[in-house]
PDB file of C-alpha atoms in Angstrom:
ATOM      1  CA  ASP O  25     156.403 111.092 136.834  1.00 69.00           C
ATOM      2  CA  GLN O  26     159.970 112.344 137.252  1.00 80.00           C
ATOM      3  CA  GLN O  27     161.060 111.541 140.774  1.00 92.00           C
ATOM      4  CA  VAL O  28     164.440 113.238 140.345  1.00 96.00           C
ATOM      5  CA  LYS O  29     164.620 116.550 138.525  1.00 96.00           C
ATOM      6  CA  GLN O  30     167.471 118.742 137.409  1.00 97.00           C
ATOM      7  CA  ASN O  31     165.754 121.891 136.250  1.00 92.00           C
ATOM      8  CA  SER O  32     168.771 123.555 134.666  1.00 95.00           C
ATOM      9  CA  PRO O  33     169.730 121.798 131.438  1.00 94.00           C
ATOM     10  CA  SER O  34     172.932 123.815 131.178  1.00 96.00           C
ATOM     11  CA  LEU O  35     175.254 126.027 133.201  1.00 97.00           C
ATOM     12  CA  SER O  36     178.183 128.161 132.104  1.00 98.00           C
ATOM     13  CA  VAL O  37     180.862 129.245 134.594  1.00 98.00           C
ATOM     14  CA  GLN O  38     184.195 131.014 134.386  1.00 98.00           C
ATOM     15  CA  GLU O  39     187.303 129.051 135.327  1.00 97.00           C
ATOM     16  CA  GLY O  40     188.192 129.516 138.991  1.00 97.00           C
ATOM     17  CA  ARG O  41     184.660 130.415 140.032  1.00 98.00           C
ATOM     18  CA  ILE O  42     182.135 128.248 141.849  1.00 98.00           C
ATOM     19  CA  SER O  43     179.770 125.926 139.956  1.00 98.00           C
ATOM     20  CA  ILE O  44     176.490 125.071 141.679  1.00 98.00           C
ATOM     21  CA  LEU O  45     174.353 122.291 140.233  1.00 98.00           C
ATOM     22  CA  ASN O  46     170.912 121.671 141.690  1.00 98.00           C
ATOM     23  CA  CYS O  47     168.671 118.645 142.010  1.00 98.00           C
ATOM     24  CA  ASP O  48     165.176 118.151 143.440  1.00 97.00           C
ATOM     25  CA  TYR O  49     163.422 114.919 144.306  1.00 97.00           C
ATOM     26  CA  THR O  50     159.866 113.982 145.177  1.00 96.00           C
ATOM     27  CA  ASN O  51     160.119 110.476 146.638  1.00 91.00           C
ATOM     28  CA  SER O  52     160.462 110.756 150.420  1.00 91.00           C
ATOM     29  CA  MET O  53     161.751 107.163 150.508  1.00 89.00           C
ATOM     30  CA  PHE O  54     165.004 108.222 148.827  1.00 92.00           C
ATOM     31  CA  ASP O  55     167.762 108.188 151.409  1.00 90.00           C
ATOM     32  CA  TYR O  56     170.997 107.952 149.433  1.00 92.00           C
ATOM     33  CA  PHE O  57     172.039 110.378 146.742  1.00 94.00           C
ATOM     34  CA  LEU O  58     174.844 110.372 144.213  1.00 94.00           C
ATOM     35  CA  TRP O  59     176.333 112.592 141.549  1.00 97.00           C
ATOM     36  CA  TYR O  60     177.765 111.162 138.351  1.00 97.00           C
ATOM     37  CA  LYS O  61     179.785 112.958 135.709  1.00 97.00           C
ATOM     38  CA  LYS O  62     179.590 112.056 132.038  1.00 96.00           C
ATOM     39  CA  TYR O  63     181.937 112.995 129.206  1.00 95.00           C
ATOM     40  CA  PRO O  64     180.801 112.567 125.572  1.00 92.00           C
ATOM     41  CA  ALA O  65     180.943 108.994 124.277  1.00 89.00           C
ATOM     42  CA  GLU O  66     181.762 107.666 127.753  1.00 93.00           C
ATOM     43  CA  GLY O  67     179.664 106.127 130.492  1.00 94.00           C
ATOM     44  CA  PRO O  68     178.821 108.082 133.659  1.00 95.00           C
ATOM     45  CA  THR O  69     181.483 107.981 136.366  1.00 95.00           C
ATOM     46  CA  PHE O  70     180.764 108.207 140.075  1.00 94.00           C
ATOM     47  CA  LEU O  71     181.723 111.530 141.637  1.00 96.00           C
ATOM     48  CA  ILE O  72     180.387 111.881 145.180  1.00 96.00           C
ATOM     49  CA  SER O  73     177.533 110.628 147.338  1.00 94.00           C
ATOM     50  CA  ILE O  74     175.640 111.561 150.490  1.00 94.00           C
ATOM     51  CA  SER O  75     173.459 109.653 152.910  1.00 92.00           C
ATOM     52  CA  SER O  76     170.308 111.198 154.335  1.00 92.00           C
ATOM     53  CA  ILE O  77     171.825 111.132 157.825  1.00 92.00           C
ATOM     54  CA  LYS O  78     174.222 113.868 156.690  1.00 93.00           C
ATOM     55  CA  ASP O  79     173.646 117.316 155.271  1.00 95.00           C
ATOM     56  CA  LYS O  80     177.072 117.774 153.724  1.00 97.00           C
ATOM     57  CA  ASN O  81     179.802 115.653 152.209  1.00 97.00           C
ATOM     58  CA  GLU O  82     183.064 116.972 150.860  1.00 97.00           C
ATOM     59  CA  ASP O  83     185.693 115.454 148.595  1.00 96.00           C
ATOM     60  CA  GLY O  84     188.394 117.820 147.418  1.00 97.00           C
ATOM     61  CA  ARG O  85     186.879 120.471 145.183  1.00 98.00           C
ATOM     62  CA  PHE O  86     183.468 118.788 145.268  1.00 98.00           C
ATOM     63  CA  THR O  87     180.871 119.262 148.012  1.00 98.00           C
ATOM     64  CA  VAL O  88     177.333 117.915 148.054  1.00 98.00           C
ATOM     65  CA  PHE O  89     174.689 119.518 150.260  1.00 98.00           C
ATOM     66  CA  LEU O  90     171.423 117.842 151.198  1.00 97.00           C
ATOM     67  CA  ASN O  91     168.299 119.644 152.445  1.00 97.00           C
ATOM     68  CA  LYS O  92     165.854 116.864 153.328  1.00 95.00           C
ATOM     69  CA  SER O  93     162.983 119.138 154.312  1.00 95.00           C
ATOM     70  CA  ALA O  94     163.131 120.812 150.903  1.00 96.00           C
ATOM     71  CA  LYS O  95     163.939 117.557 149.106  1.00 96.00           C
ATOM     72  CA  HIS O  96     166.822 119.343 147.448  1.00 97.00           C
ATOM     73  CA  LEU O  97     170.483 118.667 146.948  1.00 97.00           C
ATOM     74  CA  SER O  98     173.245 120.601 145.293  1.00 98.00           C
ATOM     75  CA  LEU O  99     176.758 119.954 144.050  1.00 98.00           C
ATOM     76  CA  HIS O 100     179.354 122.697 144.515  1.00 98.00           C
ATOM     77  CA  ILE O 101     182.594 122.667 142.550  1.00 98.00           C
ATOM     78  CA  VAL O 102     185.228 125.091 143.784  1.00 97.00           C
ATOM     79  CA  PRO O 103     187.285 126.191 141.979  1.00 98.00           C
ATOM     80  CA  SER O 104     185.837 125.144 138.629  1.00 98.00           C
ATOM     81  CA  GLN O 105     188.293 123.920 136.002  1.00 97.00           C
ATOM     82  CA  PRO O 106     187.879 123.492 132.224  1.00 97.00           C
ATOM     83  CA  GLY O 107     188.229 119.713 132.700  1.00 96.00           C
ATOM     84  CA  ASP O 108     185.039 119.796 134.775  1.00 98.00           C
ATOM     85  CA  SER O 109     183.057 120.526 131.615  1.00 98.00           C
ATOM     86  CA  ALA O 110     180.704 117.555 131.327  1.00 97.00           C
ATOM     87  CA  VAL O 111     177.108 116.494 131.948  1.00 97.00           C
ATOM     88  CA  TYR O 112     176.340 115.970 135.629  1.00 98.00           C
ATOM     89  CA  PHE O 113     173.604 113.573 136.723  1.00 97.00           C
ATOM     90  CA  CYS O 114     171.983 113.499 140.119  1.00 97.00           C
ATOM     91  CA  ALA O 115     170.736 110.056 141.221  1.00 95.00           C
ATOM     92  CA  ALA O 116     168.855 108.661 144.196  1.00 94.00           C
ATOM     93  CA  THR O 117     167.935 105.325 145.728  1.00 90.00           C
ATOM     94  CA  PRO O 118     165.485 104.439 148.506  1.00 85.00           C
ATOM     95  CA  SER O 119     166.274 102.932 151.887  1.00 66.00           C
ATOM     96  CA  TYR O 120     164.512  99.656 151.128  1.00 58.00           C
ATOM     97  CA  ASN O 121     166.629  99.059 148.038  1.00 59.00           C
ATOM     98  CA  ALA O 122     169.866  97.414 148.938  1.00 54.00           C
ATOM     99  CA  GLY O 123     170.636  96.797 145.307  1.00 58.00           C
ATOM    100  CA  ASN O 124     171.440 100.379 144.400  1.00 66.00           C
ATOM    101  CA  MET O 125     168.798 100.682 141.688  1.00 78.00           C
ATOM    102  CA  LEU O 126     169.303 104.340 140.896  1.00 88.00           C
ATOM    103  CA  THR O 127     166.765 106.864 139.647  1.00 92.00           C
ATOM    104  CA  PHE O 128     168.539 109.536 137.631  1.00 95.00           C
ATOM    105  CA  GLY O 129     167.700 113.139 136.884  1.00 96.00           C
ATOM    106  CA  GLY O 130     167.866 114.479 133.344  1.00 96.00           C
ATOM    107  CA  GLY O 131     171.337 115.967 133.723  1.00 97.00           C
ATOM    108  CA  THR O 132     172.916 119.424 133.656  1.00 97.00           C
ATOM    109  CA  ARG O 133     175.584 120.278 131.107  1.00 97.00           C
ATOM    110  CA  LEU O 134     178.345 122.285 132.761  1.00 98.00           C
ATOM    111  CA  MET O 135     180.657 124.407 130.626  1.00 98.00           C
ATOM    112  CA  VAL O 136     183.682 125.912 132.344  1.00 98.00           C
ATOM    113  CA  LYS O 137     185.230 128.687 130.267  1.00 96.00           C
ATOM    114  CA  PRO O 138     188.978 129.281 130.472  1.00 93.00           C
TER     115      PRO O 138
ATOM    116  CA  GLU B   4     191.190  97.050 137.293  1.00 67.00           C
ATOM    117  CA  ALA B   5     189.594  96.629 133.882  1.00 81.00           C
ATOM    118  CA  GLY B   6     186.335  98.508 133.484  1.00 93.00           C
ATOM    119  CA  VAL B   7     182.950  97.401 132.216  1.00 97.00           C
ATOM    120  CA  ALA B   8     183.253  96.329 128.589  1.00 97.00           C
ATOM    121  CA  GLN B   9     180.415  96.738 126.118  1.00 98.00           C
ATOM    122  CA  SER B  10     180.056  95.933 122.437  1.00 97.00           C
ATOM    123  CA  PRO B  11     179.307  97.040 119.856  1.00 97.00           C
ATOM    124  CA  ARG B  12     179.898 100.786 120.349  1.00 97.00           C
ATOM    125  CA  TYR B  13     177.451 101.730 117.617  1.00 97.00           C
ATOM    126  CA  LYS B  14     174.630  99.956 115.826  1.00 97.00           C
ATOM    127  CA  ILE B  15     172.254 101.136 113.118  1.00 98.00           C
ATOM    128  CA  ILE B  16     169.272  98.970 112.226  1.00 98.00           C
ATOM    129  CA  GLU B  17     165.924  99.347 110.549  1.00 97.00           C
ATOM    130  CA  LYS B  18     162.704  99.152 112.514  1.00 96.00           C
ATOM    131  CA  ARG B  19     161.366  95.640 113.044  1.00 97.00           C
ATOM    132  CA  GLN B  20     164.895  94.190 112.910  1.00 97.00           C
ATOM    133  CA  SER B  21     166.512  92.585 115.931  1.00 97.00           C
ATOM    134  CA  VAL B  22     169.696  93.598 117.755  1.00 98.00           C
ATOM    135  CA  ALA B  23     171.784  92.319 120.643  1.00 98.00           C
ATOM    136  CA  PHE B  24     174.205  94.060 122.981  1.00 98.00           C
ATOM    137  CA  TRP B  25     176.906  92.426 125.069  1.00 97.00           C
ATOM    138  CA  CYS B  26     178.350  93.390 128.446  1.00 97.00           C
ATOM    139  CA  ASN B  27     181.260  92.072 130.468  1.00 97.00           C
ATOM    140  CA  PRO B  28     181.242  93.520 134.013  1.00 96.00           C
ATOM    141  CA  ILE B  29     184.168  94.232 136.294  1.00 95.00           C
ATOM    142  CA  SER B  30     185.628  90.977 137.546  1.00 93.00           C
ATOM    143  CA  GLY B  31     183.995  89.844 140.760  1.00 91.00           C
ATOM    144  CA  HIS B  32     181.035  92.200 140.539  1.00 92.00           C
ATOM    145  CA  ALA B  33     177.910  90.284 141.443  1.00 90.00           C
ATOM    146  CA  THR B  34     175.388  92.920 140.409  1.00 92.00           C
ATOM    147  CA  LEU B  35     174.816  93.946 136.804  1.00 94.00           C
ATOM    148  CA  TYR B  36     172.445  96.562 135.415  1.00 95.00           C
ATOM    149  CA  TRP B  37     171.200  97.597 132.000  1.00 97.00           C
ATOM    150  CA  TYR B  38     170.152 101.223 131.583  1.00 97.00           C
ATOM    151  CA  GLN B  39     168.582 102.991 128.614  1.00 97.00           C
ATOM    152  CA  GLN B  40     169.546 106.622 128.036  1.00 96.00           C
ATOM    153  CA  ILE B  41     167.468 108.517 125.492  1.00 95.00           C
ATOM    154  CA  LEU B  42     169.065 111.696 124.153  1.00 92.00           C
ATOM    155  CA  GLY B  43     168.611 114.598 126.569  1.00 89.00           C
ATOM    156  CA  GLN B  44     167.419 112.391 129.425  1.00 92.00           C
ATOM    157  CA  GLY B  45     169.009 110.604 132.338  1.00 94.00           C
ATOM    158  CA  PRO B  46     169.637 106.857 132.299  1.00 95.00           C
ATOM    159  CA  LYS B  47     166.590 104.704 133.042  1.00 94.00           C
ATOM    160  CA  LEU B  48     166.973 101.268 134.623  1.00 93.00           C
ATOM    161  CA  LEU B  49     165.780  98.388 132.470  1.00 96.00           C
ATOM    162  CA  ILE B  50     166.894  95.348 134.458  1.00 95.00           C
ATOM    163  CA  GLN B  51     169.086  94.392 137.408  1.00 93.00           C
ATOM    164  CA  PHE B  52     170.790  91.022 137.910  1.00 93.00           C
ATOM    165  CA  GLN B  53     172.283  89.627 141.097  1.00 90.00           C
ATOM    166  CA  ASN B  54     174.669  86.906 139.907  1.00 88.00           C
ATOM    167  CA  ASN B  55     172.542  85.109 137.295  1.00 85.00           C
ATOM    168  CA  GLY B  56     169.162  85.919 138.837  1.00 91.00           C
ATOM    169  CA  VAL B  57     166.862  88.835 137.980  1.00 92.00           C
ATOM    170  CA  VAL B  58     166.317  91.261 140.881  1.00 89.00           C
ATOM    171  CA  ASP B  59     164.111  93.769 139.072  1.00 89.00           C
ATOM    172  CA  ASP B  60     162.850  93.948 135.504  1.00 92.00           C
ATOM    173  CA  SER B  61     159.726  96.002 136.143  1.00 90.00           C
ATOM    174  CA  GLN B  62     160.720  98.649 133.575  1.00 91.00           C
ATOM    175  CA  LEU B  63     161.813  96.240 130.861  1.00 95.00           C
ATOM    176  CA  PRO B  64     159.360  96.195 127.888  1.00 94.00           C
ATOM    177  CA  LYS B  65     159.110  92.437 127.923  1.00 94.00           C
ATOM    178  CA  ASP B  66     157.159  92.193 124.693  1.00 95.00           C
ATOM    179  CA  ARG B  67     160.291  93.175 122.772  1.00 97.00           C
ATOM    180  CA  PHE B  68     163.222  93.311 125.189  1.00 97.00           C
ATOM    181  CA  SER B  69     164.939  90.351 126.798  1.00 97.00           C
ATOM    182  CA  ALA B  70     168.110  89.997 128.827  1.00 97.00           C
ATOM    183  CA  GLU B  71     170.102  87.167 130.285  1.00 95.00           C
ATOM    184  CA  ARG B  72     173.176  86.705 132.394  1.00 95.00           C
ATOM    185  CA  LEU B  73     174.269  83.140 131.991  1.00 82.00           C
ATOM    186  CA  LYS B  74     176.838  81.864 134.513  1.00 85.00           C
ATOM    187  CA  GLY B  75     176.524  85.129 136.419  1.00 84.00           C
ATOM    188  CA  VAL B  76     179.202  86.985 134.451  1.00 92.00           C
ATOM    189  CA  ASP B  77     178.551  88.314 130.916  1.00 95.00           C
ATOM    190  CA  SER B  78     175.149  89.600 129.938  1.00 97.00           C
ATOM    191  CA  THR B  79     173.287  90.196 126.705  1.00 97.00           C
ATOM    192  CA  LEU B  80     170.360  92.517 126.054  1.00 98.00           C
ATOM    193  CA  LYS B  81     168.204  91.846 123.008  1.00 98.00           C
ATOM    194  CA  ILE B  82     165.546  93.875 121.242  1.00 98.00           C
ATOM    195  CA  GLN B  83     163.198  92.103 118.831  1.00 97.00           C
ATOM    196  CA  PRO B  84     161.572  93.731 116.947  1.00 96.00           C
ATOM    197  CA  ALA B  85     163.079  97.211 117.292  1.00 97.00           C
ATOM    198  CA  LYS B  86     160.988 100.376 117.146  1.00 97.00           C
ATOM    199  CA  LEU B  87     162.040 103.926 116.298  1.00 97.00           C
ATOM    200  CA  GLU B  88     161.653 104.942 119.958  1.00 96.00           C
ATOM    201  CA  ASP B  89     164.296 102.389 120.972  1.00 97.00           C
ATOM    202  CA  SER B  90     166.981 104.713 119.589  1.00 98.00           C
ATOM    203  CA  ALA B  91     169.132 105.419 122.640  1.00 97.00           C
ATOM    204  CA  VAL B  92     172.407 104.628 124.352  1.00 97.00           C
ATOM    205  CA  TYR B  93     172.286 101.323 126.222  1.00 98.00           C
ATOM    206  CA  LEU B  94     174.519 101.410 129.259  1.00 97.00           C
ATOM    207  CA  CYS B  95     175.685  98.424 131.230  1.00 97.00           C
ATOM    208  CA  ALA B  96     176.851  98.916 134.810  1.00 96.00           C
ATOM    209  CA  SER B  97     178.142  96.660 137.551  1.00 94.00           C
ATOM    210  CA  SER B  98     178.758  96.897 141.259  1.00 91.00           C
ATOM    211  CA  SER B  99     180.123  94.648 143.957  1.00 85.00           C
ATOM    212  CA  GLY B 100     176.657  94.584 145.466  1.00 74.00           C
ATOM    213  CA  GLN B 101     178.004  95.270 148.935  1.00 72.00           C
ATOM    214  CA  GLY B 102     176.364  98.085 150.837  1.00 70.00           C
ATOM    215  CA  ARG B 103     176.188 101.319 148.893  1.00 76.00           C
ATOM    216  CA  SER B 104     178.969 100.447 146.472  1.00 80.00           C
ATOM    217  CA  PRO B 105     178.811 102.788 143.469  1.00 86.00           C
ATOM    218  CA  LEU B 106     177.872 101.634 140.009  1.00 91.00           C
ATOM    219  CA  HIS B 107     180.605 101.457 137.396  1.00 94.00           C
ATOM    220  CA  PHE B 108     179.334 102.107 133.882  1.00 96.00           C
ATOM    221  CA  GLY B 109     180.593 100.953 130.518  1.00 97.00           C
ATOM    222  CA  ASN B 110     180.846 103.364 127.583  1.00 96.00           C
ATOM    223  CA  GLY B 111     177.530 102.189 126.198  1.00 97.00           C
ATOM    224  CA  THR B 112     176.156 101.109 122.838  1.00 97.00           C
ATOM    225  CA  ARG B 113     174.529 103.805 120.755  1.00 97.00           C
ATOM    226  CA  LEU B 114     171.570 102.320 118.873  1.00 98.00           C
ATOM    227  CA  THR B 115     169.930 104.118 115.974  1.00 98.00           C
ATOM    228  CA  VAL B 116     166.699 102.662 114.604  1.00 98.00           C
ATOM    229  CA  THR B 117     165.696 104.020 111.185  1.00 97.00           C
TER     230      THR B 117
END
């Protein structure tokens, strides 16, 4: 049973436009959410996170939105740059887990065209 | 700050053979994780260590997989005997273990079982 789902395996966006990556979860115990970015032949790198007490967190060009009632979060990248082309993973962890054991989604490959 | 080091980068073995992966976490990081990432999927947690103790190994196939973290620093993950379905990238990650500190991943070991 996939507790974290990224239903779009790929997304193509023009440089300068907005990229929106979506993520859905089923476990209502999840209360902390993260996005990781992964380039080929490298490990995932942390991008941005959000706690369930917030509905938005912003860091430069990256903004994560959380809709708890819909169990949905999204990552917005504005403006998109060719260097943003990578696989993006959504991850979640429950409130009772202080050890940050993350459950990952399957990833979305973002391609930003110059 | 040096990142998480993993070796080897690539390994090709035949089924029923054994293999071992090594991980050196970021200095001072108490928590260490091993994840398995099958092609096209998100990383899946295999085992989490806090110092040299196991916090969670519920998803580790213990009939063939074993892991240790002697002295609470380096860790090794072993598969014996390997199966075709073990072909994946094995990612090691570490975190300080304080609060919601993000995981830092190594570049992984790509295992191919033929």
